[in-house]
PDB file of C-alpha atoms and ligand atoms in Angstrom:
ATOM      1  CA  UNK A   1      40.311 160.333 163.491  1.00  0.00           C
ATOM      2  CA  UNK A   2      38.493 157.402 162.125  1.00  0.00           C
ATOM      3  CA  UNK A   3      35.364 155.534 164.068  1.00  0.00           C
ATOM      4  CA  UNK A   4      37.717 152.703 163.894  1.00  0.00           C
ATOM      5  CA  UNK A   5      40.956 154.518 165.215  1.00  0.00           C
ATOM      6  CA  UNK A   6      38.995 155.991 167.908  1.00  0.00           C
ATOM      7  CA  UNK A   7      37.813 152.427 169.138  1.00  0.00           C
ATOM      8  CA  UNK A   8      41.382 151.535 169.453  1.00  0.00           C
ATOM      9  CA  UNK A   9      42.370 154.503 170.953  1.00  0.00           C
ATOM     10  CA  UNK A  10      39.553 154.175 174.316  1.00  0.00           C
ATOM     11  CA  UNK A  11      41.187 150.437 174.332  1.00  0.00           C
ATOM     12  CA  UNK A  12      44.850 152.120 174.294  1.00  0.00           C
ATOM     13  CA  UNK A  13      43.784 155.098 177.021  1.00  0.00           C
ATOM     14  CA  UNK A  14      42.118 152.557 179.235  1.00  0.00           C
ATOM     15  CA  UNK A  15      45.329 151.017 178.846  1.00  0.00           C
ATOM     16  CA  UNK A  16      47.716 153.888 180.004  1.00  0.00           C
ATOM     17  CA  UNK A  17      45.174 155.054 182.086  1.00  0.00           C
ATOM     18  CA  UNK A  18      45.204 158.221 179.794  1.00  0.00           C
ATOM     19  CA  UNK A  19      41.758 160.043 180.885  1.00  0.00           C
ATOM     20  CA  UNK A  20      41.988 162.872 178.072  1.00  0.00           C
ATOM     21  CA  UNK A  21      42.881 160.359 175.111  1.00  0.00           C
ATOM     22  CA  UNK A  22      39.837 158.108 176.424  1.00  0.00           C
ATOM     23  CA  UNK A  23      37.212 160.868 176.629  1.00  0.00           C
ATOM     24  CA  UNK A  24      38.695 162.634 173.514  1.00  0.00           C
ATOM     25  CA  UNK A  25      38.308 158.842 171.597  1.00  0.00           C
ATOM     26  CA  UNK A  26      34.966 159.028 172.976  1.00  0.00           C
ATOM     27  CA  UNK A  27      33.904 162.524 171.484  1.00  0.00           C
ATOM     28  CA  UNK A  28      34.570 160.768 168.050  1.00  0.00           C
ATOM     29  CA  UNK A  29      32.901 157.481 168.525  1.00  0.00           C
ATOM     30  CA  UNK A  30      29.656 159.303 169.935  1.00  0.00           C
ATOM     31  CA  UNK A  31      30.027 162.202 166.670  1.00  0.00           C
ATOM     32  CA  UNK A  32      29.949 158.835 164.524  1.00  0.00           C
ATOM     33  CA  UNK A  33      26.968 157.284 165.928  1.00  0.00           C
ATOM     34  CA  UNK A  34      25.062 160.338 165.070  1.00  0.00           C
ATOM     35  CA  UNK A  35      26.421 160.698 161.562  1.00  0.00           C
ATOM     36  CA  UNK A  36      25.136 157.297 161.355  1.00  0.00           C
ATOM     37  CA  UNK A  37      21.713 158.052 162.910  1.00  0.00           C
ATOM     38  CA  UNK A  38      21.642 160.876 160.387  1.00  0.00           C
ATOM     39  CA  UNK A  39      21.876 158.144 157.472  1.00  0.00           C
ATOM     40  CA  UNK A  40      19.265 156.061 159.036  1.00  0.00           C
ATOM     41  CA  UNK A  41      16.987 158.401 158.767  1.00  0.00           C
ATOM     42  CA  UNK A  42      17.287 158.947 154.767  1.00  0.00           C
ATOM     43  CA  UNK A  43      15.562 155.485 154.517  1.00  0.00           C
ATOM     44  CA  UNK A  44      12.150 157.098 154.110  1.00  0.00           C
ATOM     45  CA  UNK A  45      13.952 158.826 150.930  1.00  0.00           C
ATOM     46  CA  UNK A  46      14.788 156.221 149.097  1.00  0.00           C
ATOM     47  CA  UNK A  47      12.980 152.877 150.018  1.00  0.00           C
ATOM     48  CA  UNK A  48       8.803 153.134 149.934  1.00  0.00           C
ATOM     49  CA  UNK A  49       7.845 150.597 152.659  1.00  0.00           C
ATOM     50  CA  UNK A  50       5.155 148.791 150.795  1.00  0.00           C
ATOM     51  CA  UNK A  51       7.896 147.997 147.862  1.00  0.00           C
ATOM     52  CA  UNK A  52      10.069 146.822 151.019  1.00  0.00           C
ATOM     53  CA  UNK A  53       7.328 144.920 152.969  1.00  0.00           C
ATOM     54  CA  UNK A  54       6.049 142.844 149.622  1.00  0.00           C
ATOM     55  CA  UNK A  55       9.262 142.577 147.393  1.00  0.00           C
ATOM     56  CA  UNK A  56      12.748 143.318 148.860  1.00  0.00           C
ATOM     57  CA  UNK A  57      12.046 141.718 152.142  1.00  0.00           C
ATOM     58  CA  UNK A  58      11.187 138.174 151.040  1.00  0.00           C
ATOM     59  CA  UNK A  59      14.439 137.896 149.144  1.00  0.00           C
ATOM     60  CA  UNK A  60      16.048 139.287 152.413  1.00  0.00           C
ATOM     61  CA  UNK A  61      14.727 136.436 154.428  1.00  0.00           C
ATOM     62  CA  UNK A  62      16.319 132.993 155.164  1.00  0.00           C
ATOM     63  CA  UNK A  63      15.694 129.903 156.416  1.00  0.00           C
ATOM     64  CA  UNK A  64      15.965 129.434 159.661  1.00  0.00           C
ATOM     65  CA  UNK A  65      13.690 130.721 162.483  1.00  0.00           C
ATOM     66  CA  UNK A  66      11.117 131.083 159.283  1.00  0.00           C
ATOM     67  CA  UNK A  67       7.727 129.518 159.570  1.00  0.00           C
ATOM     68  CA  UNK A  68       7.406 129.127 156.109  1.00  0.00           C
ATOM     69  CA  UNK A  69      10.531 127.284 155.759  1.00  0.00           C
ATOM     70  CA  UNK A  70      10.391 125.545 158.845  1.00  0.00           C
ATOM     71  CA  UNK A  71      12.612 122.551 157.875  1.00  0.00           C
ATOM     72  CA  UNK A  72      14.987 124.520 156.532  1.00  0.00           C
ATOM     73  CA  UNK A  73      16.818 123.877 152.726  1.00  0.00           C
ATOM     74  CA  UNK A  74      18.043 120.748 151.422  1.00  0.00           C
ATOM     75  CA  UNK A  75      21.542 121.916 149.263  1.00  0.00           C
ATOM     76  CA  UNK A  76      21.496 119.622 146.573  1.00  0.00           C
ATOM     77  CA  UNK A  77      24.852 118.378 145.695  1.00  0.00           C
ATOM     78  CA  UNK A  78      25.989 119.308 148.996  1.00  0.00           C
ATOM     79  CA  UNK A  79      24.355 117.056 152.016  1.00  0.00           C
ATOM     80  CA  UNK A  80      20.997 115.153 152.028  1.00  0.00           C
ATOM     81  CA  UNK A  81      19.473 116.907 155.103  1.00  0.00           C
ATOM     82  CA  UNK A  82      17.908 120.028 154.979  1.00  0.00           C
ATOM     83  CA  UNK A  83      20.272 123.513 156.703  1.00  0.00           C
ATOM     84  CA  UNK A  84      19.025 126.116 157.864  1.00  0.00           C
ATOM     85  CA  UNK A  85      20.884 129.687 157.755  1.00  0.00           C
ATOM     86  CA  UNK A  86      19.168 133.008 159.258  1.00  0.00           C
ATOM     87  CA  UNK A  87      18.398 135.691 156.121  1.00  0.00           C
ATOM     88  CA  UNK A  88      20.255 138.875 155.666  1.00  0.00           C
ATOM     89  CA  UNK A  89      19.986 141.075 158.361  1.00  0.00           C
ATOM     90  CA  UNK A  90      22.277 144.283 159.750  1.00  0.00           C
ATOM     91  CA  UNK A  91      22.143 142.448 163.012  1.00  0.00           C
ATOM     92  CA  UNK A  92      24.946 140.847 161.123  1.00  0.00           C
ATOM     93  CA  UNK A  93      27.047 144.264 160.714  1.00  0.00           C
ATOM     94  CA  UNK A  94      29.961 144.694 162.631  1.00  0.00           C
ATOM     95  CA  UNK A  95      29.571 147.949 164.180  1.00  0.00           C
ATOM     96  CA  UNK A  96      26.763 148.152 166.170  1.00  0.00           C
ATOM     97  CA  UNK A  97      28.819 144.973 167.637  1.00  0.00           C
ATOM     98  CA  UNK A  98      31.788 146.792 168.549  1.00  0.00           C
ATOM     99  CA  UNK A  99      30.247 149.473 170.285  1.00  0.00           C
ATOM    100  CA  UNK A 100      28.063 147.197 172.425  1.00  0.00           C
ATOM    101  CA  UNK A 101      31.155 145.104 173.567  1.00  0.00           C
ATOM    102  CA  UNK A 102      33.156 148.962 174.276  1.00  0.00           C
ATOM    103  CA  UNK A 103      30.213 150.278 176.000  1.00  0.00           C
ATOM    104  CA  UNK A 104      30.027 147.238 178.118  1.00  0.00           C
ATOM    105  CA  UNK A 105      26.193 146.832 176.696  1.00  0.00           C
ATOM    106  CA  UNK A 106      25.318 143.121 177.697  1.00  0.00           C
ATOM    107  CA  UNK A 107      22.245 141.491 175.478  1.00  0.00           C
ATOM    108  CA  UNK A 108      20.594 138.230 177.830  1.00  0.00           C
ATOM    109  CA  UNK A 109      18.886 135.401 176.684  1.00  0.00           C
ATOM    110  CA  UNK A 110      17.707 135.063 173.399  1.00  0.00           C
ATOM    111  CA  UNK A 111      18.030 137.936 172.137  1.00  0.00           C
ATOM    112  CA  UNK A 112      21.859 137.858 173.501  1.00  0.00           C
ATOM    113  CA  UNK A 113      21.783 134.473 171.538  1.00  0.00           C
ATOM    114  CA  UNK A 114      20.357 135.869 168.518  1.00  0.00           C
ATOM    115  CA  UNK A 115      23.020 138.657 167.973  1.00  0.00           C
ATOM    116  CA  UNK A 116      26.036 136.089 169.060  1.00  0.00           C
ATOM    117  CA  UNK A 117      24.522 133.877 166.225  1.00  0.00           C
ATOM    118  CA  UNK A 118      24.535 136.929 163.968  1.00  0.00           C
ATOM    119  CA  UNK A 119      28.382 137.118 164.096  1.00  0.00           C
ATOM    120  CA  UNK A 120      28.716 133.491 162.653  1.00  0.00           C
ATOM    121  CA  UNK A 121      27.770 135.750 159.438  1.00  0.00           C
ATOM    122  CA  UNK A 122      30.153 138.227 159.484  1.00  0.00           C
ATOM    123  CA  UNK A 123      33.414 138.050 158.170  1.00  0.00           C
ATOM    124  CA  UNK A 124      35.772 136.196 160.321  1.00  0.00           C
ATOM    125  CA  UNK A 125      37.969 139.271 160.827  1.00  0.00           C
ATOM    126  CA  UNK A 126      35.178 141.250 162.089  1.00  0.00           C
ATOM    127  CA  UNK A 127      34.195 138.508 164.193  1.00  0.00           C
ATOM    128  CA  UNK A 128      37.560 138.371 165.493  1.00  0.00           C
ATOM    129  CA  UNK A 129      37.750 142.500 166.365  1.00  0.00           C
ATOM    130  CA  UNK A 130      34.349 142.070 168.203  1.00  0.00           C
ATOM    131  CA  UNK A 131      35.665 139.281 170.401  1.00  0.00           C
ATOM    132  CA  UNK A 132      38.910 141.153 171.040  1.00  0.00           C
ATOM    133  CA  UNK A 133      36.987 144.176 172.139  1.00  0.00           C
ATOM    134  CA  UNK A 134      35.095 142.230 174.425  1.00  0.00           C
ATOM    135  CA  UNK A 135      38.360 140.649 176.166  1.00  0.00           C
ATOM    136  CA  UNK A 136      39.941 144.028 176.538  1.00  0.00           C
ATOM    137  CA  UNK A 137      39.783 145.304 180.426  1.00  0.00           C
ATOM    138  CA  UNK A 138      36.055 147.356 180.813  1.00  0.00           C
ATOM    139  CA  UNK A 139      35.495 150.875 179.751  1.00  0.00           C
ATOM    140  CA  UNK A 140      32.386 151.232 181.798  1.00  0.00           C
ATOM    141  CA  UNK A 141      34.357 150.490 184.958  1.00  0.00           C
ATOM    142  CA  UNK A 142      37.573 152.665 183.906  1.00  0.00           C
ATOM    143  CA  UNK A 143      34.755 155.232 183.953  1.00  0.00           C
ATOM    144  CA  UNK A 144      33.476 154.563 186.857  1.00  0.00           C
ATOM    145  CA  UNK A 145      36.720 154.359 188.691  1.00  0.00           C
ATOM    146  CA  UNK A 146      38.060 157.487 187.861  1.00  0.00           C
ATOM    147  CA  UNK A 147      34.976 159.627 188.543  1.00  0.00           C
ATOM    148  CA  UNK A 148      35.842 162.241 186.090  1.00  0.00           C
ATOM    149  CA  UNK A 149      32.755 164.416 185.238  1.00  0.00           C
ATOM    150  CA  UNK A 150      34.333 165.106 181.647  1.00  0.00           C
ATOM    151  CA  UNK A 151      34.846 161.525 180.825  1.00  0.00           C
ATOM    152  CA  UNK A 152      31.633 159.916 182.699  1.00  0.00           C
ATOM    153  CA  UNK A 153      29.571 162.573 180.312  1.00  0.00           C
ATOM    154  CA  UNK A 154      31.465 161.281 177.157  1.00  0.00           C
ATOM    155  CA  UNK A 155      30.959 157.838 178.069  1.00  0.00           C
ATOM    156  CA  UNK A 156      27.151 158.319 178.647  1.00  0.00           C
ATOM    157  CA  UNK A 157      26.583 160.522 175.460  1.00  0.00           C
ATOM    158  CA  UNK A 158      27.991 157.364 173.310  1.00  0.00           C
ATOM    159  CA  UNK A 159      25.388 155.058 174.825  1.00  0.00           C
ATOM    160  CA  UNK A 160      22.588 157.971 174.960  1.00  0.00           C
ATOM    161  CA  UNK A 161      23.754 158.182 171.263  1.00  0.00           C
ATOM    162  CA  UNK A 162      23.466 154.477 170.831  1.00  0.00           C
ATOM    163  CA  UNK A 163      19.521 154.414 172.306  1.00  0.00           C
ATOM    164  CA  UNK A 164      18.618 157.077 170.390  1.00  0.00           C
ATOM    165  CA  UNK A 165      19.894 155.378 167.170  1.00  0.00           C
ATOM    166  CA  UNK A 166      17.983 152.191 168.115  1.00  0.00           C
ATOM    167  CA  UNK A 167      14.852 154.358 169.014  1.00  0.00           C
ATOM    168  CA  UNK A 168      15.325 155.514 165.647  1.00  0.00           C
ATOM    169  CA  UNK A 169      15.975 152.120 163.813  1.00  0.00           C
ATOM    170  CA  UNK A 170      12.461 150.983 165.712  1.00  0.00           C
ATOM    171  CA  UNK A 171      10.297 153.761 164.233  1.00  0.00           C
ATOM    172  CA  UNK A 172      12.010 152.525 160.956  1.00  0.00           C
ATOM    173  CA  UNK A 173      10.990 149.216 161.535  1.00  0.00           C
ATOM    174  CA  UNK A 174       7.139 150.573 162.350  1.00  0.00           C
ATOM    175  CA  UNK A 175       7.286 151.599 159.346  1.00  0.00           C
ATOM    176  CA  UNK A 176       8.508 149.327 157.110  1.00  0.00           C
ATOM    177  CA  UNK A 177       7.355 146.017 158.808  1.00  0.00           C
ATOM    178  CA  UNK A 178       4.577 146.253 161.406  1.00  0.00           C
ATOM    179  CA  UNK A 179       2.488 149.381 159.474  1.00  0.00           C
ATOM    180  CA  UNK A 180       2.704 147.293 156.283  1.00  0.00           C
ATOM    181  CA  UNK A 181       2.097 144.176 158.447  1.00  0.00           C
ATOM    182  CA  UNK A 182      -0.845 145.408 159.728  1.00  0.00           C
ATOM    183  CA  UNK A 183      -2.042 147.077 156.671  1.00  0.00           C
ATOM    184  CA  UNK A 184      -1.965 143.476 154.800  1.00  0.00           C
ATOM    185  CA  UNK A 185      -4.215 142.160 157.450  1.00  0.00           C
ATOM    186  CA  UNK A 186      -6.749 144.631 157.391  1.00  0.00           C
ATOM    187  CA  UNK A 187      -6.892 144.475 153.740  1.00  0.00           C
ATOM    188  CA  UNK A 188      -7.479 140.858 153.780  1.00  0.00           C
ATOM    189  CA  UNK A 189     -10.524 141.182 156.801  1.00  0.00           C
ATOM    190  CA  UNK A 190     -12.336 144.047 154.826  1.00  0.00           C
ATOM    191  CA  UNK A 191     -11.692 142.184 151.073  1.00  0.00           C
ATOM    192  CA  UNK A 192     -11.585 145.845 149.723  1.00  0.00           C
ATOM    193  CA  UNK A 193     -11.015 146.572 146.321  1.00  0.00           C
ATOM    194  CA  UNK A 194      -7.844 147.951 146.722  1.00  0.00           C
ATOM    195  CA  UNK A 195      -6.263 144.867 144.327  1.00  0.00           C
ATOM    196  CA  UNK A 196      -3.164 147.066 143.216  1.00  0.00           C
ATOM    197  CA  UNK A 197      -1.879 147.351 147.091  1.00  0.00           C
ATOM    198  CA  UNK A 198      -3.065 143.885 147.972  1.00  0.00           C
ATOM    199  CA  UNK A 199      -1.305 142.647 145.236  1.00  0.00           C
ATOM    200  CA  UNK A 200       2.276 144.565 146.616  1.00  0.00           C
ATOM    201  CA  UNK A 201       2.067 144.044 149.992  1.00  0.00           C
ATOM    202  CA  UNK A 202       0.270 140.731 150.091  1.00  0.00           C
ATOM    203  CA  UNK A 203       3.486 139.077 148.473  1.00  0.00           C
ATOM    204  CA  UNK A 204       5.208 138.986 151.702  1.00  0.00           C
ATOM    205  CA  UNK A 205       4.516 135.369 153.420  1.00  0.00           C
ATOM    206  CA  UNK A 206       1.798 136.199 156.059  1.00  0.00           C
ATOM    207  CA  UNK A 207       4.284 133.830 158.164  1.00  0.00           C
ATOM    208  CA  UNK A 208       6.737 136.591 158.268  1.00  0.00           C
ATOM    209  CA  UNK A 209       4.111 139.121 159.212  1.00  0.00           C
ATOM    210  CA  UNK A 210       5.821 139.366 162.696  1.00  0.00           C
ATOM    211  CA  UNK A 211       9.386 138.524 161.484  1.00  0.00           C
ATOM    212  CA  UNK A 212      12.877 140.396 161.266  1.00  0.00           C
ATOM    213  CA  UNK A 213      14.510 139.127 157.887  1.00  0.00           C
ATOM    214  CA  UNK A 214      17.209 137.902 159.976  1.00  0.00           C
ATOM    215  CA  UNK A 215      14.149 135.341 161.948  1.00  0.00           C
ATOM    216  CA  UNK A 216      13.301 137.552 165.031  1.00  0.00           C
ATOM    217  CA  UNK A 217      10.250 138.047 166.838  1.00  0.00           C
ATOM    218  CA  UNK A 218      10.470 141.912 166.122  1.00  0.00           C
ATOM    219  CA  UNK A 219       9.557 144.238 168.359  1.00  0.00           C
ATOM    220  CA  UNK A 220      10.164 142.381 171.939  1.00  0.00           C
ATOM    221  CA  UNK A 221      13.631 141.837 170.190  1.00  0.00           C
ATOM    222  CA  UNK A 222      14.247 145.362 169.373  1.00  0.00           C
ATOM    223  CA  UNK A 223      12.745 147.103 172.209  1.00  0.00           C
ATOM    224  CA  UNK A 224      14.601 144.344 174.716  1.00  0.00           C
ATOM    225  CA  UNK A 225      17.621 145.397 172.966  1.00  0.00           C
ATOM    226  CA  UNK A 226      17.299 149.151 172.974  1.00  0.00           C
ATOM    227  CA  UNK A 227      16.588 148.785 177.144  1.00  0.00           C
ATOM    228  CA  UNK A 228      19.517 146.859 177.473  1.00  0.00           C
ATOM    229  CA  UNK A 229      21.528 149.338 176.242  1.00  0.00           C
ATOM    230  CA  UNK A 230      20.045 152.077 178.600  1.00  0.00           C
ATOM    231  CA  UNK A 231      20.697 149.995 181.689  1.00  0.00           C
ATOM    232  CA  UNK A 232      24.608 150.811 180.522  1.00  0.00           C
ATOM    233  CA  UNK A 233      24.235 154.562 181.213  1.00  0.00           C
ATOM    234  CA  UNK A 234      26.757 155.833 184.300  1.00  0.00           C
ATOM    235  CA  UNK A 235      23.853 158.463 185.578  1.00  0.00           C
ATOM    236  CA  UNK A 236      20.325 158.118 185.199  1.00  0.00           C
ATOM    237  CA  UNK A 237      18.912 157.981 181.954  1.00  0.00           C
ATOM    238  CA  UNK A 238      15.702 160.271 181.299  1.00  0.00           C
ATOM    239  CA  UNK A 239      15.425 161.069 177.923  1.00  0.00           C
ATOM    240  CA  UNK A 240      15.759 159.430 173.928  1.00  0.00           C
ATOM    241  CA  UNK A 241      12.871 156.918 174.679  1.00  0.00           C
ATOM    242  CA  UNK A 242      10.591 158.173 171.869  1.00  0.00           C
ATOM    243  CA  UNK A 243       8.170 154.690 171.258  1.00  0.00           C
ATOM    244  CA  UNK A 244       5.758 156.328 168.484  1.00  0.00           C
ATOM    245  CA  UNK A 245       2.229 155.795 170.488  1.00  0.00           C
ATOM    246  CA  UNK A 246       0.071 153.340 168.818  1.00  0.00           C
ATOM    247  CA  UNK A 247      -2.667 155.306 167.569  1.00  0.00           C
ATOM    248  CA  UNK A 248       0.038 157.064 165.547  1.00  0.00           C
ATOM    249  CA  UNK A 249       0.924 153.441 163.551  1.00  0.00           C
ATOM    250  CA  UNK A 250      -2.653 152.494 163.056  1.00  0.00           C
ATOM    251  CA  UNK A 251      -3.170 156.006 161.871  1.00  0.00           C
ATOM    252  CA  UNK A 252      -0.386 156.048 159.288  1.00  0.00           C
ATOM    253  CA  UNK A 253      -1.501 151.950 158.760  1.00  0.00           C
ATOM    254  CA  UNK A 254      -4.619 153.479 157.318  1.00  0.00           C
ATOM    255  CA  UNK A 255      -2.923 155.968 155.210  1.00  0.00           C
ATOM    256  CA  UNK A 256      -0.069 153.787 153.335  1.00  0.00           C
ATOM    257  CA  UNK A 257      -1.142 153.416 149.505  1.00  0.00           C
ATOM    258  CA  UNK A 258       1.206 152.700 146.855  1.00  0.00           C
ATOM    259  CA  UNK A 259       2.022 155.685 144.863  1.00  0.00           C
TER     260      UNK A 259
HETATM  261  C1  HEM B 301      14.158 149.239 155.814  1.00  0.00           C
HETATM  262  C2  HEM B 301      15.131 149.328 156.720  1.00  0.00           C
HETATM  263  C3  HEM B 301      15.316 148.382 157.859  1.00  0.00           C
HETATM  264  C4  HEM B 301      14.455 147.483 158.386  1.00  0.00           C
HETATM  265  C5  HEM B 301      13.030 147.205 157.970  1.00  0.00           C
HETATM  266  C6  HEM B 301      15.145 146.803 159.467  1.00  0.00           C
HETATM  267  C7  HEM B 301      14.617 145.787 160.225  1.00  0.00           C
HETATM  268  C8  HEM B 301      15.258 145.128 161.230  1.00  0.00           C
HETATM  269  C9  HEM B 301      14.726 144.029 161.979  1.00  0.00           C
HETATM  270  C10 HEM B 301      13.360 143.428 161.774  1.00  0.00           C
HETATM  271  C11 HEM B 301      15.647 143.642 162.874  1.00  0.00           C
HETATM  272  C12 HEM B 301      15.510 142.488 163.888  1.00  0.00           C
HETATM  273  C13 HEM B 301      16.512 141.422 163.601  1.00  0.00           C
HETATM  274  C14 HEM B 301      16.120 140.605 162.379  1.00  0.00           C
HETATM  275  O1  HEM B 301      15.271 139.738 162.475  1.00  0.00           O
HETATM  276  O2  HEM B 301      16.698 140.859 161.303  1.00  0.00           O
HETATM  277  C15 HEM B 301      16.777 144.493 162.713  1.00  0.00           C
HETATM  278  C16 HEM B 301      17.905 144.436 163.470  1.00  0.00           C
HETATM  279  C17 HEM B 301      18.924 145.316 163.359  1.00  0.00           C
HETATM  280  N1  HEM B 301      19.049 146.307 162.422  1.00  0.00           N
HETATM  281 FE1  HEM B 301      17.718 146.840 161.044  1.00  0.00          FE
HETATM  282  N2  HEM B 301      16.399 147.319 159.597  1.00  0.00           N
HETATM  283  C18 HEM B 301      16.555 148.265 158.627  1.00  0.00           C
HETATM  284  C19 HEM B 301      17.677 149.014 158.380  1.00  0.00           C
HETATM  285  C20 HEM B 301      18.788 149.003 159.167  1.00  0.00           C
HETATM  286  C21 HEM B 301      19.956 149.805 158.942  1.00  0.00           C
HETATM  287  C22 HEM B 301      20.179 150.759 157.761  1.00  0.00           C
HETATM  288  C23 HEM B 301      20.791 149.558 159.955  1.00  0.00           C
HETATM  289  C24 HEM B 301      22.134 150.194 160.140  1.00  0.00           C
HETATM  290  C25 HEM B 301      23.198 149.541 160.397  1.00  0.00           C
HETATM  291  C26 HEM B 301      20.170 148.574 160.827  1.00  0.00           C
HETATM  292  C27 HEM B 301      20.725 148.035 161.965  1.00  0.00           C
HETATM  293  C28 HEM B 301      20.204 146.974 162.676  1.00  0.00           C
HETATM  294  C29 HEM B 301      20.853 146.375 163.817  1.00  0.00           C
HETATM  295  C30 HEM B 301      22.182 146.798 164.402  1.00  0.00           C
HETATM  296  C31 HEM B 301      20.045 145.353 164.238  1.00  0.00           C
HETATM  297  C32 HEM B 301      20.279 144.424 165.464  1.00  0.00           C
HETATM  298  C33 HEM B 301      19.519 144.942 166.644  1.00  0.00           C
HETATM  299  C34 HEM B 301      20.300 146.010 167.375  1.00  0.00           C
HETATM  300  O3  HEM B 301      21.516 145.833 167.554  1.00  0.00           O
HETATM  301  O4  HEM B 301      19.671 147.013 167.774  1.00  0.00           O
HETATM  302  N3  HEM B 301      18.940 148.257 160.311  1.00  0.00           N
HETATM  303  N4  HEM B 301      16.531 145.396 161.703  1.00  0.00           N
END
């Protein structure tokens, strides 16, 4: 069964109060979110973060939310005053979407606002299977209600699943954004003669030093987000908070060099 199918099939099973089709369904969606922490984690394979900090990034980022470009882009041809449109992000993929509106996750404030804005970017059909997810009667209660130990421990291994990929995606972030970040400043304080990675990594706008490519403040956003999506667990959650301590990032700020 596909991640997809087994979406609809917790919707259908919640339905026909079917407790085996919803926890099997569940089984699925939580093996998926793991395959997909799996590929998250091949990053570091394939992407060197000073390449992604300096070059790839600023081509990622947009106009809106962006100090640099804080009046946005005038389209020529198109309308006199400037618009402004948020840079590519994967805030703007579907699926982590989808399983936030099935888990009954709930983002608040602005950084609810932020990933509602997000799905003005997405193809209207996804748009569309998000918002019917979200109308569909609640999993989380459906759990709750019929106490079953097999299903409540399905339920809270998808969004144990889901913390641990975001726990994930923020170490990826350390190390892509905030290590090079912080790197870029202390290059620039101590003038060293390290021209070659000054050069890379001092591409990236020092505006955006703090910034998502999609505009966010990063790491309130991401760690807000990752919370949030604890506070949906049935039992208590202990475990899959796994914040790298901070003398870890400075130490691996002072050992990024461009190979
Ligand atoms: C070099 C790799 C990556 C970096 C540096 C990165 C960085 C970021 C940043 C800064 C944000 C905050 C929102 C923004 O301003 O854009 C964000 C959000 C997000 N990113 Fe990534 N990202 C990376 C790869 C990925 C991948 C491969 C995925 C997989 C789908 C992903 C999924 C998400 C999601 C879902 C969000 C929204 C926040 C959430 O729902 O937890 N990111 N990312």
């Amino acid at each position: 069964m596909s991640f997809l199918q087994a979406i609809i099939d917790v919707i259908n099973g919640v339905h026909y109060n079917d407790i085996e089709r919803v926890t099997k369904a569940l089984d699925v969606v939580c093996q998926s979110i793991d395959s997909m922490k799996q590929a998250l984690k091949r990053m570091h394979e394939y992407v060197d973060p000073s390449i992604f900090y300096g070059v790839i990034r600023i081509f990622l980022s947009g106009w809106k939310d962006n100090p640099s470009m804080a009046e946005g882009l005038v389209y020529e041809g198109v309308d006199d005053q400037p618009m402004e449109f948020s840079g590519g992000s994967a805030a703007q993929s579907s699926i982590l979407h989808c399983l936030d509106e099935l888990l009954g996750i709930q983002h608040e404030g602005n950084n609810g606002a932020f990933l509602k804005r997000m799905r003005d970017y997405m193809p209207p059909s996804h748009k569309q299977f998000i918002q019917e997810i979200s109308i569909c009667p609640s999993l989380r209660d459906f759990v709750l209600q019929q106490a079953d130990e097999r299903l409540t421990h399905a339920f809270d291994k998808c969004v144990a699943g889901l913390v641990e990929f975001r726990n994930c995606h923020i170490n990826i972030v350390t190390r892509f954004i905030t290590i090079p970040a912080s790197r870029a400043k202390q290059l620039r304080a101590n003038k060293q003669n390290l021209m070659e990675e000054l050069d890379t990594i001092s591409r990236a706008p020092t505006a955006l030093e703090e910034r998502g490519t999609g505009g966010s403040g990063i790491m309130t956003f991401l760690k807000t987000v990752r919370n949030e999506t604890k506070d949906s667990s049935i039992s208590v959650f202990t475990n899959g908070n796994q914040e790298p301590p901070m003398e870890e990032i400075e130490k691996s700020a002072s050992e990024l060099t461009i190979e």
